[in-house]
Structures are given as C-alpha cells and as structure tokens.
Coordinates of C-alpha atoms in Angstrom, one line a residue:
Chain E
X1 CA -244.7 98.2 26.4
X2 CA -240.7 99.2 27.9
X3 CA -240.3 102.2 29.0
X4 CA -238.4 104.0 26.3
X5 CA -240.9 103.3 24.3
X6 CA -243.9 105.0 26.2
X7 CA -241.9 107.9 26.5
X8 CA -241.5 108.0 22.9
X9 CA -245.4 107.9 22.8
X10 CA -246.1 110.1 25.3
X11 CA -243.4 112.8 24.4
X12 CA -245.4 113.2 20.9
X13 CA -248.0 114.1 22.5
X14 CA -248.8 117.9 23.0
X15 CA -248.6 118.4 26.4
X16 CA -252.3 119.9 27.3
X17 CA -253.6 116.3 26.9
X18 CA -251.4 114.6 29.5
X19 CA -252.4 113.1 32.4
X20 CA -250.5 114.4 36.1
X21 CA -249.1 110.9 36.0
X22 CA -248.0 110.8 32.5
X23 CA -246.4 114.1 32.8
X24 CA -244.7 112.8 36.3
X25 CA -243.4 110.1 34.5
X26 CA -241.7 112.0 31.6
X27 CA -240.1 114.2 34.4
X28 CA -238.5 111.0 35.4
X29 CA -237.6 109.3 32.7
X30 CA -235.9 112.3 31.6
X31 CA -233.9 112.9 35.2
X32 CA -233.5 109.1 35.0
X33 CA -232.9 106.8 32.0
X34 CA -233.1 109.0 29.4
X35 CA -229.2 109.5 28.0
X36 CA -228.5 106.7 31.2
X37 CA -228.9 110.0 33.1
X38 CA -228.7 107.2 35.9
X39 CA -225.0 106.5 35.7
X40 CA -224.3 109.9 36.6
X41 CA -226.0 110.3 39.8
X42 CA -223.8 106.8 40.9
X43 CA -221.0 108.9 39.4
X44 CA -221.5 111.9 42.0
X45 CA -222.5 109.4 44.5
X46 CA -219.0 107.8 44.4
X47 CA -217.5 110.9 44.1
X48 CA -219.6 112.1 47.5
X49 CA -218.4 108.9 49.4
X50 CA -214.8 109.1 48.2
X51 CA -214.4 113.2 49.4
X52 CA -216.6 112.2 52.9
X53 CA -213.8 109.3 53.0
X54 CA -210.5 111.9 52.4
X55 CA -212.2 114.5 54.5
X56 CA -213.0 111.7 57.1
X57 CA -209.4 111.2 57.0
X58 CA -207.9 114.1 57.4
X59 CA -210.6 115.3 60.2
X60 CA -210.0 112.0 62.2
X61 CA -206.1 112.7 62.3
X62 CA -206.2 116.5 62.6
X63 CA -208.7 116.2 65.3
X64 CA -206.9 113.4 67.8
X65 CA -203.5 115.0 67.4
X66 CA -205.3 118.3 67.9
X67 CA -207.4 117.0 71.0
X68 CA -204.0 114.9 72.5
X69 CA -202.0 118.3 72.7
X70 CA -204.5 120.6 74.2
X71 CA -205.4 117.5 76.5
X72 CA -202.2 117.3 77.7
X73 CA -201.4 121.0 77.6
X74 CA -204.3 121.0 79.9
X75 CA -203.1 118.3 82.2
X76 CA -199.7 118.7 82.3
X77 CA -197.6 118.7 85.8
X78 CA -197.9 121.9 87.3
X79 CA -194.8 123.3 88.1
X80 CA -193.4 122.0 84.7
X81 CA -193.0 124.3 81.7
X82 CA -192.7 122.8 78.2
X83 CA -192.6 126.1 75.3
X84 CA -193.1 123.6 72.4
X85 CA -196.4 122.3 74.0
X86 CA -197.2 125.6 74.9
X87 CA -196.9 127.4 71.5
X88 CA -198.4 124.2 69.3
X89 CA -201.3 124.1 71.9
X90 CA -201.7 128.5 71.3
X91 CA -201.8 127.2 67.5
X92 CA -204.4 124.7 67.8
X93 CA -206.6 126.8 70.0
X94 CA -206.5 129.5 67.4
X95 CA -207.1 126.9 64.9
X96 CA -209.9 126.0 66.6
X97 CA -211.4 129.4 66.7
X98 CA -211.1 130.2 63.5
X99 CA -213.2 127.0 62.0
X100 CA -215.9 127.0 64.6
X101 CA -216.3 130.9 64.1
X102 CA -216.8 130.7 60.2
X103 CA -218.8 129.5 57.9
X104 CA -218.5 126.5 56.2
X105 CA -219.2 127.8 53.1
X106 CA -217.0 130.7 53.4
X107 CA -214.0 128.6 54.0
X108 CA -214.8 126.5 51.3
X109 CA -214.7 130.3 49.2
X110 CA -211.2 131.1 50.7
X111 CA -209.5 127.6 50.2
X112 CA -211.1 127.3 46.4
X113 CA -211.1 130.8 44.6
X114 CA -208.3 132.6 47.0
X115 CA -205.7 129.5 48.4
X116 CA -205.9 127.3 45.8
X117 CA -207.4 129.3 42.7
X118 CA -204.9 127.6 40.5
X119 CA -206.0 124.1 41.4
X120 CA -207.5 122.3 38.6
X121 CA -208.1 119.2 41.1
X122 CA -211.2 121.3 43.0
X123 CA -213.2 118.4 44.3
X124 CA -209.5 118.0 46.2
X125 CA -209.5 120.9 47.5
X126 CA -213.3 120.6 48.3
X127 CA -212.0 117.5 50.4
X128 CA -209.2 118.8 52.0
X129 CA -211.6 122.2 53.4
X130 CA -213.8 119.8 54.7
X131 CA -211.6 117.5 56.6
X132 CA -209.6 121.1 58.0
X133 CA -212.9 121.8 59.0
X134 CA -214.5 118.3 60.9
X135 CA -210.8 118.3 62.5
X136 CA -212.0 121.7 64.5
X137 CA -215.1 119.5 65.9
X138 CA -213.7 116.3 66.1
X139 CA -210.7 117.6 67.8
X140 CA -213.7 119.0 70.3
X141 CA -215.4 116.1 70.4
X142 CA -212.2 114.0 71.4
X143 CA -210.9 116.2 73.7
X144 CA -214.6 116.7 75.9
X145 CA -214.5 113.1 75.9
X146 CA -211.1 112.9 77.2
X147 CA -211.5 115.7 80.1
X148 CA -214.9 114.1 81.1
X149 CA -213.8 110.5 82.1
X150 CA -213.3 110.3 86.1
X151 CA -210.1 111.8 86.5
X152 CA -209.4 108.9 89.3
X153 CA -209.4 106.8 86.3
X154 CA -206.3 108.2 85.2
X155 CA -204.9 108.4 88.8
X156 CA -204.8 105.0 89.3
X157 CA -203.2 104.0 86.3
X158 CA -200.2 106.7 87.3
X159 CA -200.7 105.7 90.9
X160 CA -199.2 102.1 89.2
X161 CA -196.6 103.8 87.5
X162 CA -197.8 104.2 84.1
X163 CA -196.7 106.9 81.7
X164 CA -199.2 109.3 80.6
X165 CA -199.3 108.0 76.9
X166 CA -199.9 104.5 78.5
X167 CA -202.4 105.9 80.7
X168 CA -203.7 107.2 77.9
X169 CA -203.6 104.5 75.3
X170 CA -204.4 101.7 77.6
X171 CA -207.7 103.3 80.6
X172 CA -208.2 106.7 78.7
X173 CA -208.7 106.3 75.4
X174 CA -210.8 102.6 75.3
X175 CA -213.2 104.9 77.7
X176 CA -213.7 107.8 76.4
X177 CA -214.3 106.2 72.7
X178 CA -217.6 104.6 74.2
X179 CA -219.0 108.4 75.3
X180 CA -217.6 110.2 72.2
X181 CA -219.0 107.8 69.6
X182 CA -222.3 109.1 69.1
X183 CA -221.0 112.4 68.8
X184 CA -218.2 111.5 66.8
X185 CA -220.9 109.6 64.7
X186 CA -223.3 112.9 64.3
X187 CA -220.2 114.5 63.2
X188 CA -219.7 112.5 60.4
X189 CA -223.5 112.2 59.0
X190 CA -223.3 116.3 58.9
X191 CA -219.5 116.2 57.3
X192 CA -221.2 113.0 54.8
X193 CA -224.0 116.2 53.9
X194 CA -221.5 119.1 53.5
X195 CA -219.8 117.2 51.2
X196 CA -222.6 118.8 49.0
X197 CA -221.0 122.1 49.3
X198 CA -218.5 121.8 47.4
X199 CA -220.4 122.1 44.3
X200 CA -220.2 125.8 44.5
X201 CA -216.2 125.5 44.2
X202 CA -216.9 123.1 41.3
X203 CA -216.6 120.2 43.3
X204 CA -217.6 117.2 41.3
X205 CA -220.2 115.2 43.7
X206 CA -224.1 114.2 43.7
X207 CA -225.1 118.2 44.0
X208 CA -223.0 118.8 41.5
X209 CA -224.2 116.1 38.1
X210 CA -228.1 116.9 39.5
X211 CA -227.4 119.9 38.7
X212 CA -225.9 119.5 35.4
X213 CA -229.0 117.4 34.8
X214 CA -231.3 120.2 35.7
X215 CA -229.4 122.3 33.3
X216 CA -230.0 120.1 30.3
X217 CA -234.0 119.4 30.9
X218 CA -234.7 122.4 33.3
X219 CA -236.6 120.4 35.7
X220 CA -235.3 120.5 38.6
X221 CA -237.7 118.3 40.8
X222 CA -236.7 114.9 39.9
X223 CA -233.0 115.6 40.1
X224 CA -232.9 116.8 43.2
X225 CA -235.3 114.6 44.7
X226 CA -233.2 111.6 43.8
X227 CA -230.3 113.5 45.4
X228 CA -232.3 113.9 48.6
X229 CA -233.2 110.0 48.9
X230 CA -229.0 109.2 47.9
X231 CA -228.4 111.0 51.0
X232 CA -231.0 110.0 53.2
X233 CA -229.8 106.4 52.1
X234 CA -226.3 106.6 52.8
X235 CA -227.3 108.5 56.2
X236 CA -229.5 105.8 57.2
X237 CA -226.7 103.0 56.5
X238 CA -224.1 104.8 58.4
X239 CA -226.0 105.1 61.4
X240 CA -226.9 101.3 61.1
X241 CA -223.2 101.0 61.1
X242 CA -222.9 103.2 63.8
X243 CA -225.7 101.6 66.1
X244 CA -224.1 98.0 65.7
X245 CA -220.8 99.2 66.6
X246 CA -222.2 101.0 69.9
X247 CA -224.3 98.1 71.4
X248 CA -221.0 96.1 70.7
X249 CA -219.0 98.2 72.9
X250 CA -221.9 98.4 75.4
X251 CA -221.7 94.7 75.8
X252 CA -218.4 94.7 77.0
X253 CA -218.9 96.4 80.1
X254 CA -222.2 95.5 81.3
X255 CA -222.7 91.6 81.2
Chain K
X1 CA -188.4 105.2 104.1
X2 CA -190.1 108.8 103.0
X3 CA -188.9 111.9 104.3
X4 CA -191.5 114.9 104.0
X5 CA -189.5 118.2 104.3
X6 CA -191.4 121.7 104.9
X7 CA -194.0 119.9 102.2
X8 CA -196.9 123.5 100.8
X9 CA -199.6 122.5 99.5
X10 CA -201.9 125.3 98.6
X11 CA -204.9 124.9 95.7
X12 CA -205.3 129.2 94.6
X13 CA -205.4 130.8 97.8
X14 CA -206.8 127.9 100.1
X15 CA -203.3 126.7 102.1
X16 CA -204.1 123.0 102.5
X17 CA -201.0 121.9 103.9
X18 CA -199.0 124.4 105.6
X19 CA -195.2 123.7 106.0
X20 CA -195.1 119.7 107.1
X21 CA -191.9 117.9 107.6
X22 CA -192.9 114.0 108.4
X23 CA -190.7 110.9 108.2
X24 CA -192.4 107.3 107.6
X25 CA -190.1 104.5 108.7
X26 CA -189.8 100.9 106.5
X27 CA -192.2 98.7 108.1
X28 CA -194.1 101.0 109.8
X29 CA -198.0 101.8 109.9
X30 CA -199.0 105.0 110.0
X31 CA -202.4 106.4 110.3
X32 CA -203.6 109.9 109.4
X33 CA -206.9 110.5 111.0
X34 CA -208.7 114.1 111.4
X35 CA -211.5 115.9 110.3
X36 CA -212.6 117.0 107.0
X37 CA -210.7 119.5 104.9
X38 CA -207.9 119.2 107.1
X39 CA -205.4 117.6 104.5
X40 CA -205.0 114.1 105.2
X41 CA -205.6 113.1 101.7
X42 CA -204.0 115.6 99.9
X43 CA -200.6 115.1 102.2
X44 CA -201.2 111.2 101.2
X45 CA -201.6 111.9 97.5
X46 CA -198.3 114.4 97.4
X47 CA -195.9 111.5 98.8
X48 CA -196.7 109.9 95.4
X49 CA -197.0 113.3 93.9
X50 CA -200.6 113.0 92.3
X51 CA -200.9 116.4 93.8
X52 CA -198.1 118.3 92.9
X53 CA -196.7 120.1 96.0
X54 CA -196.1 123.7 96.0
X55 CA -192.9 123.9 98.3
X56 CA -191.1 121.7 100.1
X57 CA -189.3 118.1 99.0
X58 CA -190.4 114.8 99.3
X59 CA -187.2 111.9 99.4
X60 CA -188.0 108.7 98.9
X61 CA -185.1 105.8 99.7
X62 CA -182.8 108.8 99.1
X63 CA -184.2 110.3 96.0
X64 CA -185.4 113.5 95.9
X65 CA -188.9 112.4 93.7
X66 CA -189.8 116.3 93.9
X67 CA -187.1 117.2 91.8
X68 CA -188.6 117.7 88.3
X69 CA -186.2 115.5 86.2
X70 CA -186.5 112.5 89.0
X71 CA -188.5 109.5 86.7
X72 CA -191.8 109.9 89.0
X73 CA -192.9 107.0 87.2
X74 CA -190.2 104.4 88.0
X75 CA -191.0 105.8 92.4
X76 CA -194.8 105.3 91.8
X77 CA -194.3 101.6 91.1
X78 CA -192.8 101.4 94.6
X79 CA -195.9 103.0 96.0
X80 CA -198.8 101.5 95.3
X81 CA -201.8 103.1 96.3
X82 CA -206.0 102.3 96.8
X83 CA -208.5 105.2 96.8
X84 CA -211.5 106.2 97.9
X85 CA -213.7 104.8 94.7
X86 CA -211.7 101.8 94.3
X87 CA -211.0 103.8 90.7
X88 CA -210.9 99.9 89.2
X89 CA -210.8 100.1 85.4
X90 CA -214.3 99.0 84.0
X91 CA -213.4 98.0 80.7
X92 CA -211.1 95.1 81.2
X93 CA -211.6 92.1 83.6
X94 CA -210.1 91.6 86.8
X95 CA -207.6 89.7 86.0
X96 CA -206.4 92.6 83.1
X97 CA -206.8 95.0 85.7
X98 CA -204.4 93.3 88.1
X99 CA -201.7 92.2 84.8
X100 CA -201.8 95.6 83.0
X101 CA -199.1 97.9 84.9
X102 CA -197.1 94.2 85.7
X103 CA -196.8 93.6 81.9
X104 CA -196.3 97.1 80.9
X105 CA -193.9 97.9 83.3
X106 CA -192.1 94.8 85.3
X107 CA -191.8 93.5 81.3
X108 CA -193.7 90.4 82.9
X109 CA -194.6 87.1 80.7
X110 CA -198.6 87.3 80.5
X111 CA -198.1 84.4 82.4
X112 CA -196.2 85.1 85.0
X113 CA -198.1 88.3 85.5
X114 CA -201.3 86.3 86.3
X115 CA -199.7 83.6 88.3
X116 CA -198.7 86.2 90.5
X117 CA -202.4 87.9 90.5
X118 CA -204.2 84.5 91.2
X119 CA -202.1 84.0 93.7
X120 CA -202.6 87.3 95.6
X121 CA -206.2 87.0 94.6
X122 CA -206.5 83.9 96.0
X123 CA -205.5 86.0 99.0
X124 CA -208.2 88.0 99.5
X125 CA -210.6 85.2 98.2
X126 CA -211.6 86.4 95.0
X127 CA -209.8 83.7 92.6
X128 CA -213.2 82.8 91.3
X129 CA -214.0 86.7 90.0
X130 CA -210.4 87.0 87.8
X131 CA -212.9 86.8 84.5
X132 CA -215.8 89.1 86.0
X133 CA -215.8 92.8 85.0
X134 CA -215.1 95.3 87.9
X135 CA -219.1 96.0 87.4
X136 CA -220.5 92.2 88.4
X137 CA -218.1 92.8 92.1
X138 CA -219.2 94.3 95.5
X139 CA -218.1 97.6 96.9
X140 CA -215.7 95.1 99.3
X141 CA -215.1 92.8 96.6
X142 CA -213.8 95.8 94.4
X143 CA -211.7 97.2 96.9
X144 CA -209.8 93.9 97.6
X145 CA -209.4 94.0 94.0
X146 CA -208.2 97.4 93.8
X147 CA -205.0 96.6 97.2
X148 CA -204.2 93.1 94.8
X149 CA -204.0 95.5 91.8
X150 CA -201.5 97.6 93.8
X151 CA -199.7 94.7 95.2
X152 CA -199.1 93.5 92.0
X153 CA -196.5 95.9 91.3
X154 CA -195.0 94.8 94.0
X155 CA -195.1 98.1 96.6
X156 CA -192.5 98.8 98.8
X157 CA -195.1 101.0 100.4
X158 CA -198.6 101.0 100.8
X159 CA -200.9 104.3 100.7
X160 CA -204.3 103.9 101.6
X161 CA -206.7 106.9 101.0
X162 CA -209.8 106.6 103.2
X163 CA -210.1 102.8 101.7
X164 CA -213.6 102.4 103.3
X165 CA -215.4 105.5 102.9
X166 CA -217.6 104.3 100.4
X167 CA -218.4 101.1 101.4
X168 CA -221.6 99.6 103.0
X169 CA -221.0 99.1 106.4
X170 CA -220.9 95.3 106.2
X171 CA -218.4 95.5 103.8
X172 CA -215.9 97.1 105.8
X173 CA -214.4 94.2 108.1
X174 CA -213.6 92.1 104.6
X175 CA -211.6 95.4 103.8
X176 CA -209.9 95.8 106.7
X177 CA -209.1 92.1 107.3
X178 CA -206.5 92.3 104.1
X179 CA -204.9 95.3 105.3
X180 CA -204.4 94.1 108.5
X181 CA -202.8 90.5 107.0
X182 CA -200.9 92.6 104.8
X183 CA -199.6 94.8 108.2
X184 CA -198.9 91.4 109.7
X185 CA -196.8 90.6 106.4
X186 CA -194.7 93.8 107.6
X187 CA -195.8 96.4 104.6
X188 CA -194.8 99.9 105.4
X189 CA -198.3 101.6 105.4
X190 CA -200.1 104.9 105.6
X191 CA -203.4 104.8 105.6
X192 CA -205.5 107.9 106.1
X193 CA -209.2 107.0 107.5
X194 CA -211.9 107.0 109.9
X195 CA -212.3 103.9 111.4
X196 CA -210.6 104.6 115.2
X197 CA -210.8 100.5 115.7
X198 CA -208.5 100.2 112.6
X199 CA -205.7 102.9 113.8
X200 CA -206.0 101.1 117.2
X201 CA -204.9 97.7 116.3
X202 CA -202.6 98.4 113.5
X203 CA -200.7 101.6 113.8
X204 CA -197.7 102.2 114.9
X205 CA -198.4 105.5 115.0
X206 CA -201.5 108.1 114.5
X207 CA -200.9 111.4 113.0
X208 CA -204.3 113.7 113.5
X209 CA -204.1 116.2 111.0
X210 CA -206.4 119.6 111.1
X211 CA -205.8 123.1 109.3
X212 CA -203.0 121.8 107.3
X213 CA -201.2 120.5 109.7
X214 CA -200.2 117.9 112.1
X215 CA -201.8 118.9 115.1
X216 CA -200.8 115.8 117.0
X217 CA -198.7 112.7 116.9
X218 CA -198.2 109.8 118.9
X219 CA -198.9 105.9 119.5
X220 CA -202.4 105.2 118.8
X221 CA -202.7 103.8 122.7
X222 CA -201.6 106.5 124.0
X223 CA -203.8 109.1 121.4
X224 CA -207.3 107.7 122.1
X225 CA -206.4 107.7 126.0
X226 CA -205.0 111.0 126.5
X227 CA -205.2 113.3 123.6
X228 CA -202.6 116.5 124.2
X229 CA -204.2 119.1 122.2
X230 CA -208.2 120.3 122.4
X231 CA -208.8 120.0 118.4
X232 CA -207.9 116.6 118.9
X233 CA -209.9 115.9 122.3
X234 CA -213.5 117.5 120.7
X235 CA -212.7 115.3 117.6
X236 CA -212.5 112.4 119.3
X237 CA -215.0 112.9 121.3
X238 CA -217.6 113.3 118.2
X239 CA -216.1 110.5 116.4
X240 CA -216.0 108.0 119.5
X241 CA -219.0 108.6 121.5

C-alpha cells in the first residue's frame, strides 16, 4: 500500500481506535507530504542558507575593517597623531558597544518595525541586522587574534623594513587566521541559528514555513522537529567543513 | 654612521634611558654589555626606532630618522637586526623567510632573491634547510637563519639584541662564529650581550650600560683589565669569576 493511500485509510477512521504509531504517522504525513508540505521546508531552508550567506557577508567585511582600524589605532607610533583614525576608531568602539550590549532580538525589533518599517523586502532587512550584528563579534574575534600573536613577529618583519599593511598582510594575518578560526567558526554556526530570528520581523526562513505549517494542521511537533534536524544538519556539515580546513592549515606548520 | 643625540626613553614613569648622546662609526663593533634593566636593549631597539624614543634625535648617514615624516621604513632596510627569539616566521620556509622583505622591498626577481639567500645560507651552512620550516631547525640553526634573513636586505648596519640568550649552551659558538666572520667582512655592528669572550675579540669598543645610562666606555682590553667605575668593577666581577 503507498503512503497516501494509508493515510486516506487511517484518516477515516475515528480517532479513539488508532494506534500511537498510526496516529504518529498521520502527524507526519500531514507536516510532510501531505499538500508537498515538504517543498516548503527546502524553501525556508534555502532561504536560511541564503540570509546566513548575506549576513556572513556583511559580518566578515564589517568585522576585518572594523578589527584593522582599532588594531592599528591600538598600535600606532606613539608620538604620531592621526584625527581620522582616531574618530573612526571612537565610532567603531561605540559600534561595538552597542551590539554586544543588546539583544539580538531587540535589534532585529528596531531595524524591522522602527528603521525599516516601510520595507516590504523583511527577510533583507532580517539579513542585513544579522550581519550588523556578527560584524560586532567577528570584528572581536579578528582583532584578539591580531593583538595576541608574538608582537616580535611583527617586529621582525618592520625590523626588515616592511610597511605595516605588509607586515600585516604577509606574517600577521596568515598567523592569526590559524588561532581565530575556531572562533570565527563558532561564530558562524550561532549567526547560521539566529538566522531563525527573523521570523518574528516576518522574515521568510525554516522557522518561518514550520510555522505556517503548524498554523494549517495545529500540530506543532512534527514541524518543528523537522526544523530542529535541518539545523542540526547544516550545523554538523559546516563544522566538517570547518575541521578539514583547520587540520589543513595545521599541516603547514608542523611537518 | 648613527649619531644618538640626548636620546629619553621612559615607559610611564620608569626612565629607561636617561639623556644618552652616542656616535657608532662605519665599520665599527660596538658592544653594549651591563646588567639587567639597565637599557641595553631598549637603546639598541630605538636606533631602528622599534621603541619610539621620548626625546632626543637619532641621525642616521645624515638623516634625522626621528623626525616623524622621515620614511622609517626605507632606514630600517639599512639596519637589519636579530633578536632575542630568533622571531623567524613559522608559516613560510626558510628560504620564504629569507626572499620575503628582498622581493617586497629591493623589487628582487624570485630568482635573484634566492640566489642571493643560498648563497648567504650556504654561508652559515644551512643550504640543505632552505625548504624546512623554521620549526624542524635548532635554536643555532634558527638564529643563523634569522642574521641571513637580515643580511638579505643587505644591512649597512648590523644590530644584535642579546643574539644568544636563548640558546643551549652548545649552540652558542655556531652563533658566534657567523658574527665574528661577518665582523671580519667589516659590518658596522652593535651587538648588546653577555658573553665577555665575544666583546673581547670583536669589539672595538664596549659600552657598559646601567640606570639608563652609559656608565662606562672604552676598548674592551682595556674594560675587562681596569674597569674605571665600581658598578662596572662588582659587574664584572659576578659575571667573570
């Protein structure tokens, strides 16, 4: 027998005579296949990979060019006085602030019913809250990572005459990346699981269709189950990902 | 070669060096030997202004490098220097460790960059390492490394900050050997360290620093025989036995 079929049978049926297992497997069929149900969950799934990608995006750049001032604001020649640096790196640090010292969800409150209450294009905005708000930590991340290599490292590339952006670029950077990954790493798998957030700005993600499936058959279980195991899925790959890329880098240095 | 005029160096309130005016001469070895805390390697690392002094100016070949809009950069090249921890870079080879600052900054062919560093490294003995990682190499072998990485750049001067302070014992003479060759080939050295048979035989000239400032000066022959000043006697003393 398929399974639309025994669904048809068993959703005759009253429901004092089912089994637990028959009345499991309605739940599912109906958070599942019936109405391909199914399609939407892939729906909010690409939608969830494509907002972690934007937000990704926009945290990544925000955070090194937020880290790279206040790193060299920090380091810079005593004696030398440079207002622009000074002022950008003021803005930053309250930048900074501000982020790690509020909610998440509250931020994502401000940006989509105060900032950008006219915008239609919410899961956008849900995006672009979310990468404002990874570039705070990453920005942390980087620049911990950046202080915390030798200094003498960064000596001897000046003591040769180097520049500080080729000090940077060339000993600095290539070092620090190996410490900051894991971080940087558990950074992404939390800003991959906020991405559910945005539902509550009408954000269009996985949250967001299990939801709208709940609605329709008010049971909740199997919806959001599914959503738990999409996550814990695309969790477990990215720190695969993330594991083969850090015992690559290990192997450069220690052979 | 590089004049040191009236040259402050405090860190808060701690006066490290207090008001030194010094002149190093082209071809000449100098050694800077005193006890700990007394400035020897912060003087060294302000004549190539990794410490940033707080008064005074430091000319070198006629530039004033102190002056804030002098290219510190373009004077470093001219200095090389080897520290304390070898500070080696651990994510490239040797060989990109020796050809990185070359290419970047001499605008060297990749292959004239490492003809020059096989060469030099052939030196000090260590042609067979250029494709080992600064991690597979020796305390010794890593500071020979670090002087050919510095040589590279083709140094007018030398500056040597306590180059084998944190070596095993038996790897000290291999050190030394290449700076004294490299003395022989008429580099203009300072070198600031403790091994007394090293200032001896090389230097032209000891300067014994203590409390910020040069407390003494003069031939090394004439400094471990008859040292003027009683900081410098009880030092040596200790350090001589």
């Amino acid at each position: 027998m398929d399974l639309s079929g025994l669904y048809e049978t068993l959703s005759a049926l009253p429901k004092g005579d089912l089994s637990v297992w028959q009345s499991f497997f309605l739940k599912f069929y109906q958070a599942w296949f019936a109405n391909g149900r199914w399609q939407q969950y892939f729906k909010g799934l690409a939608s969830t990979i494509e907002v972690t990608v934007i937000a990704l995006a926009i945290g990544v750049v925000l955070g090194v060019i937020v880290a790279m001032v206040r790193t060299a604001y920090a380091q810079r020649r005593p004696g030398t006085h440079n207002p622009v640096l000074a002022v950008v790196d003021f803005i930053f640090k309250i930048y900074v602030t501000v982020i790690r010292g509020t909610p998440m969800m509250v931020q994502l409150l401000i940006m989509g019913f105060v900032i950008f209450s006219s915008s239609r294009n919410t899961t956008f905005v849900g995006a672009l809250t979310l990468g404002i708000n990874s570039g705070a930590y990453v920005s942390e991340i980087i620049r911990g990572g950046l202080m915390s290599l030798d200094p003498g490292q960064a000596e001897a590339g000046r003591s040769l005459g180097l520049g500080y952006i080729q000090t940077m670029w060339h000993i600095v950077i290539p070092q620090a990346f190996k410490t900051i990954l894991p971080s940087l790493g558990n950074e992404f798998i939390v800003l991959l699981k906020d991405t559910s957030l945005i539902s509550v700005i009408g954000g269009k993600e996985i949250v967001y269709f299990a939801k709208a499936i709940v609605n329709r058959t008010y049971e909740p279980m199997f919806p959001y189950i599914i959503t738990a195991v999409m996550y814990l899925i695309l969790v477990m790959a990215f720190s695969y990902l993330q594991s083969l890329l850090e015992r690559r880098l290990r192997a450069s240095d220690r052979r | 070669m590089i004049d040191v005029k009236n040259l402050t160096k405090a860190f808060g309130d701690h006066v490290v060096l207090n008001d030194i005016s010094e002149h190093i001469y082209p071809g000449e070895k100098v050694v800077i030997i005193g006890p700990s805390g007394g400035g020897k390697s912060t003087f060294l690392r302000c004549l190539n202004l990794l410490e940033t002094p707080n008064a005074g100016t430091i000319t070198f070949k006629g530039t004033d490098i102190t002056d804030p809009k002098s290219d510190i950069n373009k004077y470093r090249q001219k200095m090389g220097m080897v520290f304390q921890h070898f500070n080696l870079f651990p994510h490239m080879t040797i060989m990109k460790n020796l050809t990185l600052a070359p290419m970047k900054l001499l605008k060297k062919s990749k292959a004239e960059a490492e003809e020059t560093a096989m060469e030099l490294l052939g030196r000090v003995g260590l042609a067979d390492r250029a494709a080992s990682y600064p991690s597979q190499l020796s305390g010794g072998q890593k500071q020979r490394v670090a002087i050919v990485r510095a040589l590279c750049m083709e140094p007018e001067v030398m500056l040597f900050d306590e180059p084998t302070s944190a070596l095993d014992p038996e790897m000290v003479g291999e050190v030394l050997d290449v700076m004294k060759s490299l003395a022989r080939d008429g580099m203009t050295m300072v070198v600031v360290t403790h091994e007394m048979g090293f200032a001896k035989e090389v230097g032209d000239r000891v300067l014994f620093m203590d409390g910020g400032v040069i407390a003494e000066q003069a031939p090394p022959a004439q400094f471990f025989a008859d040292p003027q000043t009683e900081r410098a006697k009880s030092f040596l003393a200790k350090v001589l036995m």
